[in-house]
Tab-separated table of C-alpha atoms in Angstrom:
chain	number	residue	atom	x	y	z
A	25	MET	CA	28.801	58.066	146.322
A	26	SER	CA	32.458	58.450	145.672
A	27	TYR	CA	34.160	56.799	142.715
A	28	LEU	CA	37.233	55.548	144.511
A	29	LYS	CA	36.923	54.846	148.191
A	30	ILE	CA	39.863	53.795	150.312
A	31	GLU	CA	39.144	52.854	153.864
A	32	ASN	CA	41.604	52.322	156.647
A	33	PHE	CA	44.648	51.370	154.561
A	34	ASN	CA	47.442	49.995	156.710
A	35	LYS	CA	50.785	48.742	155.540
A	36	SER	CA	53.766	47.497	157.485
A	37	PHE	CA	57.173	46.403	156.317
A	38	GLY	CA	58.506	44.191	159.086
A	39	ASN	CA	58.161	46.234	162.230
A	40	THR	CA	57.841	49.601	160.539
A	41	GLN	CA	54.295	50.707	159.964
A	42	VAL	CA	54.329	52.934	156.899
A	43	LEU	CA	50.600	53.514	156.471
A	44	LYS	CA	48.448	53.941	159.552
A	45	GLY	CA	44.799	53.952	158.581
A	46	ILE	CA	44.455	56.012	155.419
A	47	ASP	CA	40.983	57.038	154.178
A	48	ILE	CA	40.551	58.654	150.801
A	49	ASP	CA	37.477	59.541	148.773
A	50	LEU	CA	37.710	60.521	145.155
A	51	ASN	CA	34.970	61.494	142.717
A	52	GLN	CA	35.074	60.777	139.031
A	53	GLY	CA	36.969	63.428	137.105
A	54	GLU	CA	38.621	64.711	140.226
A	55	VAL	CA	42.318	65.328	140.635
A	56	VAL	CA	43.827	64.760	144.027
A	57	SER	CA	47.397	65.637	144.920
A	58	ILE	CA	49.205	63.985	147.752
A	59	ILE	CA	51.937	66.048	149.348
A	60	GLY	CA	54.201	65.451	152.295
A	61	SER	CA	57.841	65.010	153.166
A	62	SER	CA	59.732	61.909	152.096
A	63	GLY	CA	59.056	58.882	154.251
A	64	SER	CA	55.492	59.964	154.935
A	65	GLY	CA	54.088	56.976	153.023
A	66	LYS	CA	52.876	58.720	149.853
A	67	THR	CA	54.576	56.361	147.454
A	68	THR	CA	53.601	53.276	149.460
A	69	LEU	CA	49.976	54.385	149.320
A	70	LEU	CA	50.183	54.741	145.546
A	71	ARG	CA	51.813	51.326	145.247
A	72	CYS	CA	49.055	49.768	147.347
A	73	ILE	CA	46.417	51.335	145.114
A	74	ASN	CA	48.184	49.868	142.070
A	75	PHE	CA	48.488	46.405	143.622
A	76	LEU	CA	52.256	46.538	143.662
A	77	GLU	CA	52.029	46.110	147.424
A	78	THR	CA	49.299	44.428	149.397
A	79	PRO	CA	47.945	46.487	152.281
A	80	SER	CA	48.076	44.655	155.608
A	81	ASP	CA	44.638	45.983	156.388
A	82	GLY	CA	41.966	47.994	154.632
A	83	LYS	CA	39.416	48.103	151.868
A	84	MET	CA	39.312	49.673	148.429
A	85	THR	CA	36.218	50.172	146.295
A	86	LEU	CA	36.194	51.501	142.759
A	87	ASP	CA	32.963	52.410	141.010
A	88	GLY	CA	30.976	50.290	143.453
A	89	GLN	CA	33.161	47.214	142.962
A	90	VAL	CA	35.248	45.978	145.864
A	91	LEU	CA	38.794	45.590	144.569
A	92	TYR	CA	40.476	44.783	147.816
A	93	ASP	CA	39.271	43.852	151.255
A	94	SER	CA	41.673	42.509	153.826
A	95	LYS	CA	38.757	40.865	155.643
A	96	ILE	CA	38.067	38.570	152.733
A	97	GLU	CA	40.781	35.972	152.788
A	98	VAL	CA	41.093	35.085	149.145
A	99	LYS	CA	44.362	35.302	147.384
A	100	ASP	CA	43.760	36.587	143.881
A	101	ASN	CA	45.228	34.515	141.122
A	102	GLU	CA	47.451	36.288	138.643
A	103	LYS	CA	44.690	36.821	136.112
A	104	VAL	CA	42.347	38.547	138.552
A	105	LEU	CA	45.189	40.636	139.905
A	106	ARG	CA	46.111	41.750	136.395
A	107	GLU	CA	42.544	42.751	135.658
A	108	LYS	CA	42.389	44.743	138.872
A	109	ARG	CA	45.669	46.447	138.127
A	110	LEU	CA	44.361	47.530	134.742
A	111	ASN	CA	41.818	49.787	136.463
A	112	PHE	CA	44.760	51.989	137.312
A	113	GLY	CA	47.649	53.445	135.400
A	114	LEU	CA	50.895	54.357	137.092
A	115	VAL	CA	53.549	56.789	135.956
A	116	PHE	CA	56.821	56.221	137.779
A	117	GLN	CA	59.319	58.723	139.047
A	118	SER	CA	62.055	57.060	137.001
A	119	PHE	CA	59.865	56.529	133.890
A	120	ASN	CA	60.727	52.827	133.567
A	121	LEU	CA	60.383	52.838	129.798
A	122	PHE	CA	61.546	49.666	128.102
A	123	PRO	CA	64.943	50.640	126.660
A	124	GLN	CA	64.991	48.070	123.879
A	125	TYR	CA	61.730	49.282	122.346
A	126	ASN	CA	61.141	52.511	120.501
A	127	VAL	CA	58.528	55.057	121.524
A	128	LEU	CA	55.715	53.520	119.506
A	129	GLN	CA	56.527	50.001	120.725
A	130	ASN	CA	56.671	51.188	124.327
A	131	ILE	CA	53.152	52.519	124.002
A	132	THR	CA	51.681	49.607	122.064
A	133	ILE	CA	53.374	46.595	123.672
A	134	ALA	CA	50.869	46.143	126.495
A	135	PRO	CA	47.710	46.737	124.404
A	136	LEU	CA	49.033	44.321	121.778
A	137	LEU	CA	49.590	41.636	124.406
A	138	LEU	CA	46.062	42.166	125.719
A	139	LEU	CA	44.770	41.919	122.169
A	140	LYS	CA	46.226	38.420	122.053
A	141	ASP	CA	43.938	37.424	124.936
A	142	ASP	CA	40.977	39.001	123.181
A	143	VAL	CA	41.771	37.081	120.007
A	144	LYS	CA	41.864	33.861	121.987
A	145	ASN	CA	38.479	34.561	123.545
A	146	TYR	CA	37.015	35.533	120.195
A	147	LYS	CA	38.279	32.284	118.707
A	148	LYS	CA	36.620	30.282	121.467
A	149	GLN	CA	33.403	32.161	120.969
A	150	LEU	CA	33.437	31.519	117.224
A	151	LYS	CA	34.115	27.833	117.742
A	152	GLU	CA	31.135	27.585	120.098
A	153	GLN	CA	29.049	29.337	117.514
A	154	ALA	CA	30.250	26.981	114.787
A	155	LYS	CA	28.760	24.035	116.649
A	156	THR	CA	25.228	25.288	116.043
A	157	ASP	CA	25.799	27.327	112.938
A	158	ALA	CA	26.813	25.146	109.988
A	159	SER	CA	27.460	28.120	107.731
A	160	LEU	CA	30.456	29.033	109.865
A	161	THR	CA	33.137	27.020	108.124
A	162	ARG	CA	36.725	26.684	109.199
A	163	ALA	CA	37.919	29.055	106.514
A	164	GLU	CA	35.279	31.522	107.572
A	165	ILE	CA	36.444	31.399	111.195
A	166	LYS	CA	40.043	31.874	110.142
A	167	LYS	CA	39.105	34.871	108.072
A	168	LYS	CA	37.102	36.425	110.874
A	169	ILE	CA	39.891	35.972	113.397
A	170	LEU	CA	42.422	37.480	111.051
A	171	GLU	CA	40.146	40.434	110.473
A	172	PHE	CA	39.610	40.837	114.220
A	173	LYS	CA	43.358	40.790	114.785
A	174	GLU	CA	44.107	43.269	112.024
A	175	ASN	CA	41.411	45.667	113.200
A	176	GLY	CA	42.671	45.423	116.759
A	177	LYS	CA	46.244	46.142	115.724
A	178	LYS	CA	45.143	49.019	113.564
A	179	SER	CA	43.147	50.706	116.286
A	180	ILE	CA	45.956	50.225	118.816
A	181	ASN	CA	48.400	51.888	116.442
A	182	GLU	CA	46.002	54.713	115.669
A	183	GLU	CA	45.426	55.258	119.371
A	184	ALA	CA	49.191	55.385	119.975
A	185	VAL	CA	49.676	57.896	117.176
A	186	SER	CA	46.961	60.153	118.548
A	187	LEU	CA	48.432	59.872	122.059
A	188	LEU	CA	51.819	60.870	120.695
A	189	LYS	CA	50.195	63.881	119.109
A	190	LYS	CA	48.634	64.745	122.442
A	191	ILE	CA	51.979	64.671	124.237
A	192	ASP	CA	53.519	66.544	121.321
A	193	LEU	CA	56.090	63.898	120.407
A	194	SER	CA	54.847	62.738	117.016
A	195	GLU	CA	58.270	63.277	115.461
A	196	LYS	CA	59.893	60.913	117.994
A	197	ILE	CA	57.713	57.939	117.136
A	198	ASN	CA	60.688	55.782	116.114
A	199	ALA	CA	63.186	57.085	118.673
A	200	TYR	CA	64.535	54.927	121.474
A	201	PRO	CA	64.245	56.046	125.110
A	202	CYS	CA	68.021	56.619	125.302
A	203	GLU	CA	67.654	59.253	122.589
A	204	LEU	CA	65.058	61.241	124.511
A	205	SER	CA	65.388	63.814	127.260
A	206	GLY	CA	63.992	63.022	130.699
A	207	GLY	CA	60.937	65.163	130.084
A	208	GLN	CA	60.254	63.436	126.784
A	209	CYS	CA	60.671	60.029	128.425
A	210	GLN	CA	58.169	60.928	131.099
A	211	ARG	CA	55.673	62.123	128.495
A	212	VAL	CA	56.038	58.810	126.671
A	213	ALA	CA	55.499	57.017	129.984
A	214	ILE	CA	52.266	58.967	130.436
A	215	ALA	CA	51.137	58.005	126.933
A	216	ARG	CA	52.040	54.378	127.658
A	217	ALA	CA	49.826	54.411	130.747
A	218	LEU	CA	46.993	56.134	128.882
A	219	ALA	CA	47.067	53.591	126.059
A	220	LEU	CA	45.439	51.064	128.375
A	221	LYS	CA	42.605	53.482	129.165
A	222	PRO	CA	42.860	53.257	132.956
A	223	LYS	CA	39.964	54.496	135.044
A	224	ILE	CA	42.348	56.291	137.358
A	225	LEU	CA	45.809	57.507	136.456
A	226	CYS	CA	48.386	57.712	139.222
A	227	PHE	CA	51.603	59.681	139.202
A	228	ASP	CA	54.468	58.944	141.555
A	229	GLU	CA	56.511	62.138	141.736
A	230	PRO	CA	56.497	62.449	137.941
A	231	THR	CA	58.911	65.385	137.858
A	232	SER	CA	61.294	64.529	140.690
A	233	ALA	CA	63.878	62.869	138.449
A	234	LEU	CA	63.852	65.721	135.944
A	235	ASP	CA	65.991	68.789	135.491
A	236	PRO	CA	64.034	71.857	136.628
A	237	GLU	CA	63.694	73.227	133.098
A	238	LEU	CA	62.093	69.973	131.919
A	239	THR	CA	59.363	69.747	134.539
A	240	GLY	CA	57.203	72.289	132.737
A	241	GLU	CA	56.529	70.141	129.675
A	242	VAL	CA	55.448	67.176	131.822
A	243	LEU	CA	53.211	69.297	134.035
A	244	LYS	CA	51.658	70.764	130.895
A	245	VAL	CA	50.669	67.286	129.727
A	246	ILE	CA	49.164	66.443	133.118
A	247	ARG	CA	47.250	69.712	133.068
A	248	SER	CA	45.847	68.878	129.647
A	249	LEU	CA	44.642	65.557	131.052
A	250	LYS	CA	42.746	67.412	133.716
A	251	GLU	CA	40.969	69.304	130.971
A	252	ASP	CA	39.847	65.938	129.604
A	253	ASN	CA	38.283	65.229	132.992
A	254	ARG	CA	40.568	62.367	133.877
A	255	THR	CA	40.515	61.063	137.394
A	256	MET	CA	44.037	61.342	138.716
A	257	ILE	CA	46.046	60.845	141.862
A	258	ILE	CA	49.304	62.759	141.870
A	259	VAL	CA	52.076	62.398	144.388
A	260	THR	CA	54.173	65.496	143.944
A	261	HIS	CA	56.605	67.966	145.403
A	262	GLU	CA	55.554	70.717	143.008
A	263	MET	CA	53.460	72.833	145.332
A	264	GLY	CA	52.473	75.466	142.809
A	265	PHE	CA	51.383	72.822	140.362
A	266	ALA	CA	49.446	70.899	143.015
A	267	LYS	CA	47.632	74.059	143.965
A	268	ASN	CA	46.727	74.826	140.374
A	269	VAL	CA	45.665	71.485	139.080
A	270	SER	CA	44.064	69.701	142.028
A	271	ASP	CA	40.510	69.637	143.230
A	272	LYS	CA	41.732	68.294	146.499
A	273	ILE	CA	45.039	68.143	148.322
A	274	ILE	CA	45.984	65.538	150.860
A	275	PHE	CA	48.848	66.184	153.218
A	276	MET	CA	50.428	63.039	154.615
A	277	ALA	CA	52.813	62.822	157.529
A	278	ASP	CA	54.124	59.714	159.278
A	279	GLY	CA	51.669	57.411	157.554
A	280	VAL	CA	48.472	59.286	158.309
A	281	VAL	CA	46.414	61.845	156.437
A	282	GLU	CA	47.262	64.870	158.518
A	283	GLU	CA	45.100	67.315	156.653
A	284	GLN	CA	43.017	67.440	153.500
A	285	GLY	CA	40.814	69.831	151.631
A	286	THR	CA	40.650	72.140	148.656
A	287	PRO	CA	43.974	73.637	147.563
A	288	LYS	CA	42.914	76.929	149.055
A	289	GLU	CA	42.152	75.434	152.444
A	290	VAL	CA	45.310	73.387	152.624
A	291	MET	CA	47.807	75.792	151.122
A	292	GLU	CA	46.565	79.132	152.355
A	293	ASN	CA	44.956	78.143	155.573
A	294	PRO	CA	46.888	75.215	157.016
A	295	LYS	CA	45.722	74.115	160.423
A	296	SER	CA	48.019	71.386	161.644
A	297	GLU	CA	51.452	72.179	163.012
A	298	LYS	CA	53.154	69.690	160.688
A	299	LEU	CA	51.613	71.144	157.548
A	300	ILE	CA	52.547	74.690	158.525
A	301	HIS	CA	56.099	73.509	159.129
A	302	PHE	CA	56.171	71.559	155.831
A	303	LEU	CA	54.851	74.453	153.773
A	304	SER	CA	57.290	76.923	155.265
A	305	ASN	CA	60.180	74.553	154.528
A	306	VAL	CA	59.048	74.162	150.938
A	307	SER	CA	58.592	77.884	150.327
A	308	GLU	CA	62.007	78.542	151.841
A	309	LYS	CA	63.494	76.148	149.327
A	310	ASP	CA	61.588	77.787	146.490
A	311	GLY	CA	62.848	81.180	147.627
A	312	GLU	CA	66.448	80.218	147.086
B	30	MET	CA	104.628	12.352	106.537
B	31	ASP	CA	104.055	15.573	104.703
B	32	PHE	CA	102.357	18.760	105.761
B	33	ILE	CA	99.093	18.050	103.921
B	34	THR	CA	98.617	14.599	105.465
B	35	ILE	CA	99.238	15.940	108.923
B	36	THR	CA	96.901	18.891	108.360
B	37	LEU	CA	94.151	16.520	107.220
B	38	LYS	CA	94.729	14.289	110.229
B	39	LEU	CA	94.589	17.242	112.584
B	40	LEU	CA	91.434	18.513	110.873
B	41	GLN	CA	89.856	15.194	111.702
B	42	GLY	CA	90.625	15.782	115.375
B	43	PHE	CA	89.509	19.361	115.074
B	44	LEU	CA	86.126	18.136	113.911
B	45	THR	CA	85.724	16.321	117.226
B	46	THR	CA	86.798	19.500	119.030
B	47	CYS	CA	84.081	21.432	117.193
B	48	GLU	CA	81.508	18.769	117.957
B	49	ILE	CA	82.231	18.851	121.676
B	50	PHE	CA	82.130	22.636	121.585
B	51	ALA	CA	78.860	22.970	119.674
B	52	LEU	CA	76.943	20.231	121.465
B	53	THR	CA	78.053	21.453	124.896
B	54	LEU	CA	76.969	24.970	124.036
B	55	VAL	CA	73.571	23.878	122.757
B	56	SER	CA	72.777	21.934	125.918
B	57	ALA	CA	74.503	24.134	128.511
B	58	LEU	CA	72.893	27.423	127.445
B	59	PRO	CA	69.288	26.416	128.281
B	60	LEU	CA	70.341	24.199	131.196
B	61	GLY	CA	72.234	27.152	132.664
B	62	LEU	CA	69.083	29.276	132.567
B	63	LEU	CA	67.191	26.553	134.453
B	64	ILE	CA	69.940	26.377	137.073
B	65	ALA	CA	69.903	30.177	137.334
B	66	PHE	CA	66.175	30.101	138.083
B	67	GLY	CA	66.797	27.409	140.668
B	68	SER	CA	69.507	29.406	142.388
B	69	MET	CA	67.207	32.438	142.543
B	70	SER	CA	64.168	30.449	143.679
B	71	LYS	CA	62.093	31.742	146.569
B	72	PHE	CA	61.723	28.118	147.691
B	73	LYS	CA	64.689	27.912	150.067
B	74	PRO	CA	65.474	24.142	149.904
B	75	LEU	CA	65.646	24.241	146.096
B	76	LYS	CA	67.814	27.336	146.171
B	77	ILE	CA	70.240	25.778	148.670
B	78	PHE	CA	70.330	22.499	146.742
B	79	VAL	CA	71.068	24.217	143.429
B	80	ARG	CA	73.700	26.484	144.937
B	81	CYS	CA	75.409	23.438	146.472
B	82	ILE	CA	75.548	21.758	143.074
B	83	VAL	CA	77.023	24.883	141.548
B	84	TRP	CA	79.585	25.014	144.338
B	85	ILE	CA	80.611	21.382	143.784
B	86	ILE	CA	80.841	21.736	140.013
B	87	ARG	CA	82.748	24.986	140.116
B	88	GLY	CA	84.860	23.740	142.984
B	89	THR	CA	86.343	20.690	141.271
B	90	PRO	CA	88.393	20.367	138.083
B	91	LEU	CA	86.514	19.626	134.894
B	92	MET	CA	89.020	16.853	134.177
B	93	LEU	CA	88.034	15.109	137.392
B	94	GLN	CA	84.345	15.491	136.535
B	95	VAL	CA	84.885	13.881	133.139
B	96	ILE	CA	86.603	10.937	134.813
B	97	ILE	CA	83.862	10.600	137.428
B	98	ILE	CA	81.034	10.682	134.880
B	99	TYR	CA	82.795	8.050	132.805
B	100	TYR	CA	83.946	5.602	135.491
B	101	VAL	CA	81.893	6.060	138.655
B	102	PRO	CA	78.491	4.730	137.481
B	103	GLY	CA	80.255	1.482	136.539
B	104	LEU	CA	82.333	1.265	139.685
B	105	LEU	CA	79.508	1.957	142.121
B	106	PHE	CA	76.418	0.549	140.455
B	107	HIS	CA	77.886	-1.863	137.923
B	108	LEU	CA	76.220	0.056	135.130
B	109	PRO	CA	77.626	-0.335	131.626
B	110	LEU	CA	80.104	2.403	130.671
B	111	LEU	CA	78.687	5.333	128.769
B	112	PRO	CA	80.125	5.867	125.299
B	113	ARG	CA	83.213	8.049	125.828
B	114	PHE	CA	81.963	10.912	123.716
B	115	ILE	CA	78.626	11.010	125.564
B	116	ALA	CA	80.401	11.004	128.926
B	117	VAL	CA	82.447	13.986	127.817
B	118	LEU	CA	79.321	15.824	126.676
B	119	VAL	CA	77.476	15.151	129.934
B	120	ALA	CA	80.361	16.371	132.073
B	121	PHE	CA	81.014	19.429	129.910
B	122	SER	CA	77.331	20.392	129.730
B	123	ILE	CA	76.819	20.240	133.489
B	124	ASN	CA	80.059	22.077	134.155
B	125	TYR	CA	79.402	24.871	131.706
B	126	ALA	CA	75.723	25.163	132.634
B	127	CYS	CA	76.827	25.940	136.198
B	128	TYR	CA	79.177	28.686	135.059
B	129	PHE	CA	76.565	30.056	132.649
B	130	SER	CA	73.942	30.024	135.416
B	131	GLU	CA	75.962	32.480	137.467
B	132	ILE	CA	76.343	34.744	134.450
B	133	TYR	CA	72.600	34.592	133.796
B	134	ARG	CA	71.940	35.318	137.450
B	135	SER	CA	74.138	38.408	137.423
B	136	GLY	CA	72.442	39.565	134.228
B	137	ILE	CA	68.940	39.015	135.548
B	138	GLU	CA	69.627	40.615	138.916
B	139	ALA	CA	71.085	43.672	137.205
B	140	ILE	CA	67.707	44.531	135.652
B	141	PRO	CA	66.100	47.328	137.691
B	142	LYS	CA	63.000	46.395	139.670
B	143	GLY	CA	61.168	49.180	137.879
B	144	GLN	CA	61.154	47.203	134.639
B	145	TYR	CA	59.189	44.393	136.289
B	146	GLU	CA	56.862	46.869	137.981
B	147	ALA	CA	56.226	48.749	134.752
B	148	GLY	CA	55.284	45.429	133.153
B	149	LYS	CA	53.013	44.593	136.069
B	150	VAL	CA	51.075	47.855	136.045
B	151	LEU	CA	50.653	47.438	132.292
B	152	GLY	CA	48.818	44.178	132.967
B	153	MET	CA	51.470	41.770	131.681
B	154	THR	CA	51.846	38.243	132.973
B	155	LYS	CA	55.074	37.106	134.605
B	156	THR	CA	55.982	35.129	131.494
B	157	GLN	CA	55.321	38.087	129.230
B	158	ILE	CA	57.423	40.336	131.441
B	159	PHE	CA	60.310	37.886	131.308
B	160	PHE	CA	60.259	37.107	127.620
B	161	LYS	CA	59.144	40.475	126.231
B	162	ILE	CA	61.016	42.829	128.509
B	163	ILE	CA	63.682	41.227	130.637
B	164	ILE	CA	65.412	38.636	128.458
B	165	LEU	CA	66.695	40.946	125.723
B	166	GLN	CA	68.162	43.298	128.305
B	167	VAL	CA	69.768	40.322	130.039
B	168	ILE	CA	71.330	39.130	126.789
B	169	LYS	CA	72.817	42.557	126.188
B	170	ASN	CA	74.202	42.609	129.727
B	171	ILE	CA	75.823	39.199	129.597
B	172	ILE	CA	77.466	39.151	126.181
B	173	PRO	CA	80.942	40.135	127.452
B	174	PRO	CA	81.168	37.580	130.303
B	175	MET	CA	79.451	34.964	128.141
B	176	SER	CA	81.946	35.378	125.329
B	177	ASN	CA	84.728	34.938	127.853
B	178	GLU	CA	83.266	31.679	129.081
B	179	ILE	CA	82.519	30.381	125.600
B	180	ILE	CA	86.058	31.086	124.461
B	181	THR	CA	87.327	29.139	127.457
B	182	LEU	CA	85.133	26.246	126.359
B	183	VAL	CA	86.965	26.075	123.019
B	184	LYS	CA	90.204	25.334	124.820
B	185	ASP	CA	88.682	23.152	127.536
B	186	THR	CA	87.653	20.653	124.861
B	187	SER	CA	91.250	19.414	125.033
B	188	LEU	CA	90.366	17.817	128.384
B	189	ALA	CA	88.287	15.207	126.550
B	190	ARG	CA	91.398	13.152	125.862
B	191	VAL	CA	91.588	12.196	129.528
B	192	ILE	CA	89.123	9.424	128.679
B	193	MET	CA	90.623	8.912	125.237
B	194	VAL	CA	88.230	10.957	123.164
B	195	ALA	CA	90.542	11.945	120.361
B	196	GLU	CA	90.365	15.654	119.686
B	197	ILE	CA	92.942	17.735	117.885
B	198	LEU	CA	95.522	17.835	120.663
B	199	LYS	CA	95.418	14.056	121.072
B	200	TYR	CA	96.014	13.609	117.332
B	201	ALA	CA	98.939	16.013	117.462
B	202	GLU	CA	100.454	14.275	120.442
B	203	ASP	CA	100.293	10.936	118.675
B	204	PHE	CA	102.684	12.321	116.061
B	205	THR	CA	105.379	12.673	118.708
B	206	ALA	CA	105.703	8.874	118.542
B	207	TYR	CA	107.129	9.454	115.043
B	208	GLY	CA	109.494	12.070	116.379
B	209	LEU	CA	107.338	14.914	115.086
B	210	ILE	CA	106.897	17.708	117.588
B	211	TRP	CA	105.775	20.571	115.360
B	212	PRO	CA	102.188	19.337	114.813
B	213	LEU	CA	101.660	19.961	118.510
B	214	PHE	CA	102.521	23.629	118.057
B	215	TYR	CA	100.633	23.717	114.798
B	216	THR	CA	97.339	23.021	116.660
B	217	GLY	CA	97.635	26.493	118.202
B	218	ILE	CA	96.739	27.942	114.802
B	219	PHE	CA	93.484	25.983	114.728
B	220	TYR	CA	92.482	27.246	118.167
B	221	LEU	CA	93.456	30.803	117.300
B	222	LEU	CA	91.411	30.782	114.108
B	223	PHE	CA	88.383	29.336	115.885
B	224	VAL	CA	88.542	31.864	118.719
B	225	GLY	CA	89.143	34.635	116.193
B	226	ILE	CA	85.901	33.791	114.430
B	227	LEU	CA	84.031	33.633	117.755
B	228	THR	CA	85.427	37.024	118.751
B	229	LEU	CA	84.131	38.486	115.496
B	230	VAL	CA	80.702	36.937	116.072
B	231	PHE	CA	80.454	38.320	119.605
B	232	GLY	CA	81.639	41.729	118.440
B	233	TRP	CA	78.940	41.714	115.788
B	234	LEU	CA	76.307	40.679	118.323
B	235	GLU	CA	77.364	43.389	120.728
B	236	LYS	CA	77.166	45.946	117.958
B	237	LYS	CA	73.791	44.652	116.883
B	238	LEU	CA	72.425	45.233	120.407
B	239	SER	CA	74.052	48.630	120.810
B	240	TYR	CA	71.093	50.351	119.156
B	241	TYR	CA	69.847	51.158	122.630
B	242	LYS	CA	71.411	52.123	125.918
B	243	VAL	CA	69.968	51.673	129.370
């Protein structure tokens, strides 16, 4: 059974239907690239998967758990929605780092906020326990909570430091986003998404806002994630990269999956008219 | 009357000026944020209501508003008159909150949507997104227009005398009864010094927040 299963995703904005019945299957550890010309609905699909948009119709299952089903008419409250979102990480085209925080803070801010929730739950749990267990004094509880908090903070910081090492930016730990190049910003954004340990990491044209000479360093990081067997969905215009890194390529046009298959099938043996046209346009551009 | 006596007298009035200034600021800054939220509300009736209030307040002179707050409750509903100083504070706070609200709104709307979305996909709550990510960027954005408005407030305090709240200008004017005109001009120095200090404070704040660029 597939890890992520998307069935019949539809999305309309007003009268324009952007997604027209998208089906996607993804196995754990697989990398899928979504290609297609602009306006084909790639980004909207990614936003629906990340709960930034609500599909008008469709169903999404992750690891056997139904995350979204348009047939079930329950509006998730914010807490449930947040938990669902945390299954996925999203790296934006325009990075969207928080400019007022330095690199380390950008990576740790979200885990630290989640730690606060954990501390609250732990406190509740200890208080319950104290009702039956007389040895658990107030001072004891306070000490335990403090310890829990300190340990949490420590591991979050350690995780961030090791992520920075992975993206090769250890020396920029205290730099602010405005002091970094676009490629460095995007690598930090990847680390920020990874810090929350998402089950699936999504990329929305991660190199489109970068100067050509900076795309390489970002693609290198993504490639290294593939070696770690991360499940990833990548919307990209980098055909060569998509071919290299993906297990599967999906070609979208006008809101439908026009063609999909292994990189070899899609890139070297395109069947549909639109894909042939798209690929020839792209290679023409590359030839310039 | 010698220079020292007059200076002391004017200082007394200046104290009232400072009081009006400080108390208005303290109440109008948070109230303005509330009004800003109202004017950006997705609930249409609230949004229209708040924007109407802002229109009325910005569309009429502050002097008239001070007079209305002081006299109208008594005239229409036979309520006892508010203490003069309180009436001034109420009118000033509402007036400045409306101006501040538009500055807040411009600052909040200038934040790219991506900042909210980044917060969302990182599992933050709406409150966390606002207070941890948005607000500091808003503050940086609005310092220049805010300082403008706050400096205007320093000088608007002179409108308090319309209901006989004696601030520095009123004190100075009273000296004209003794044939002394120069204290009136002398008050300019007080205003200049006050605004000078404020300018330094805002400059410092702007510098303090210049450690990052967007």
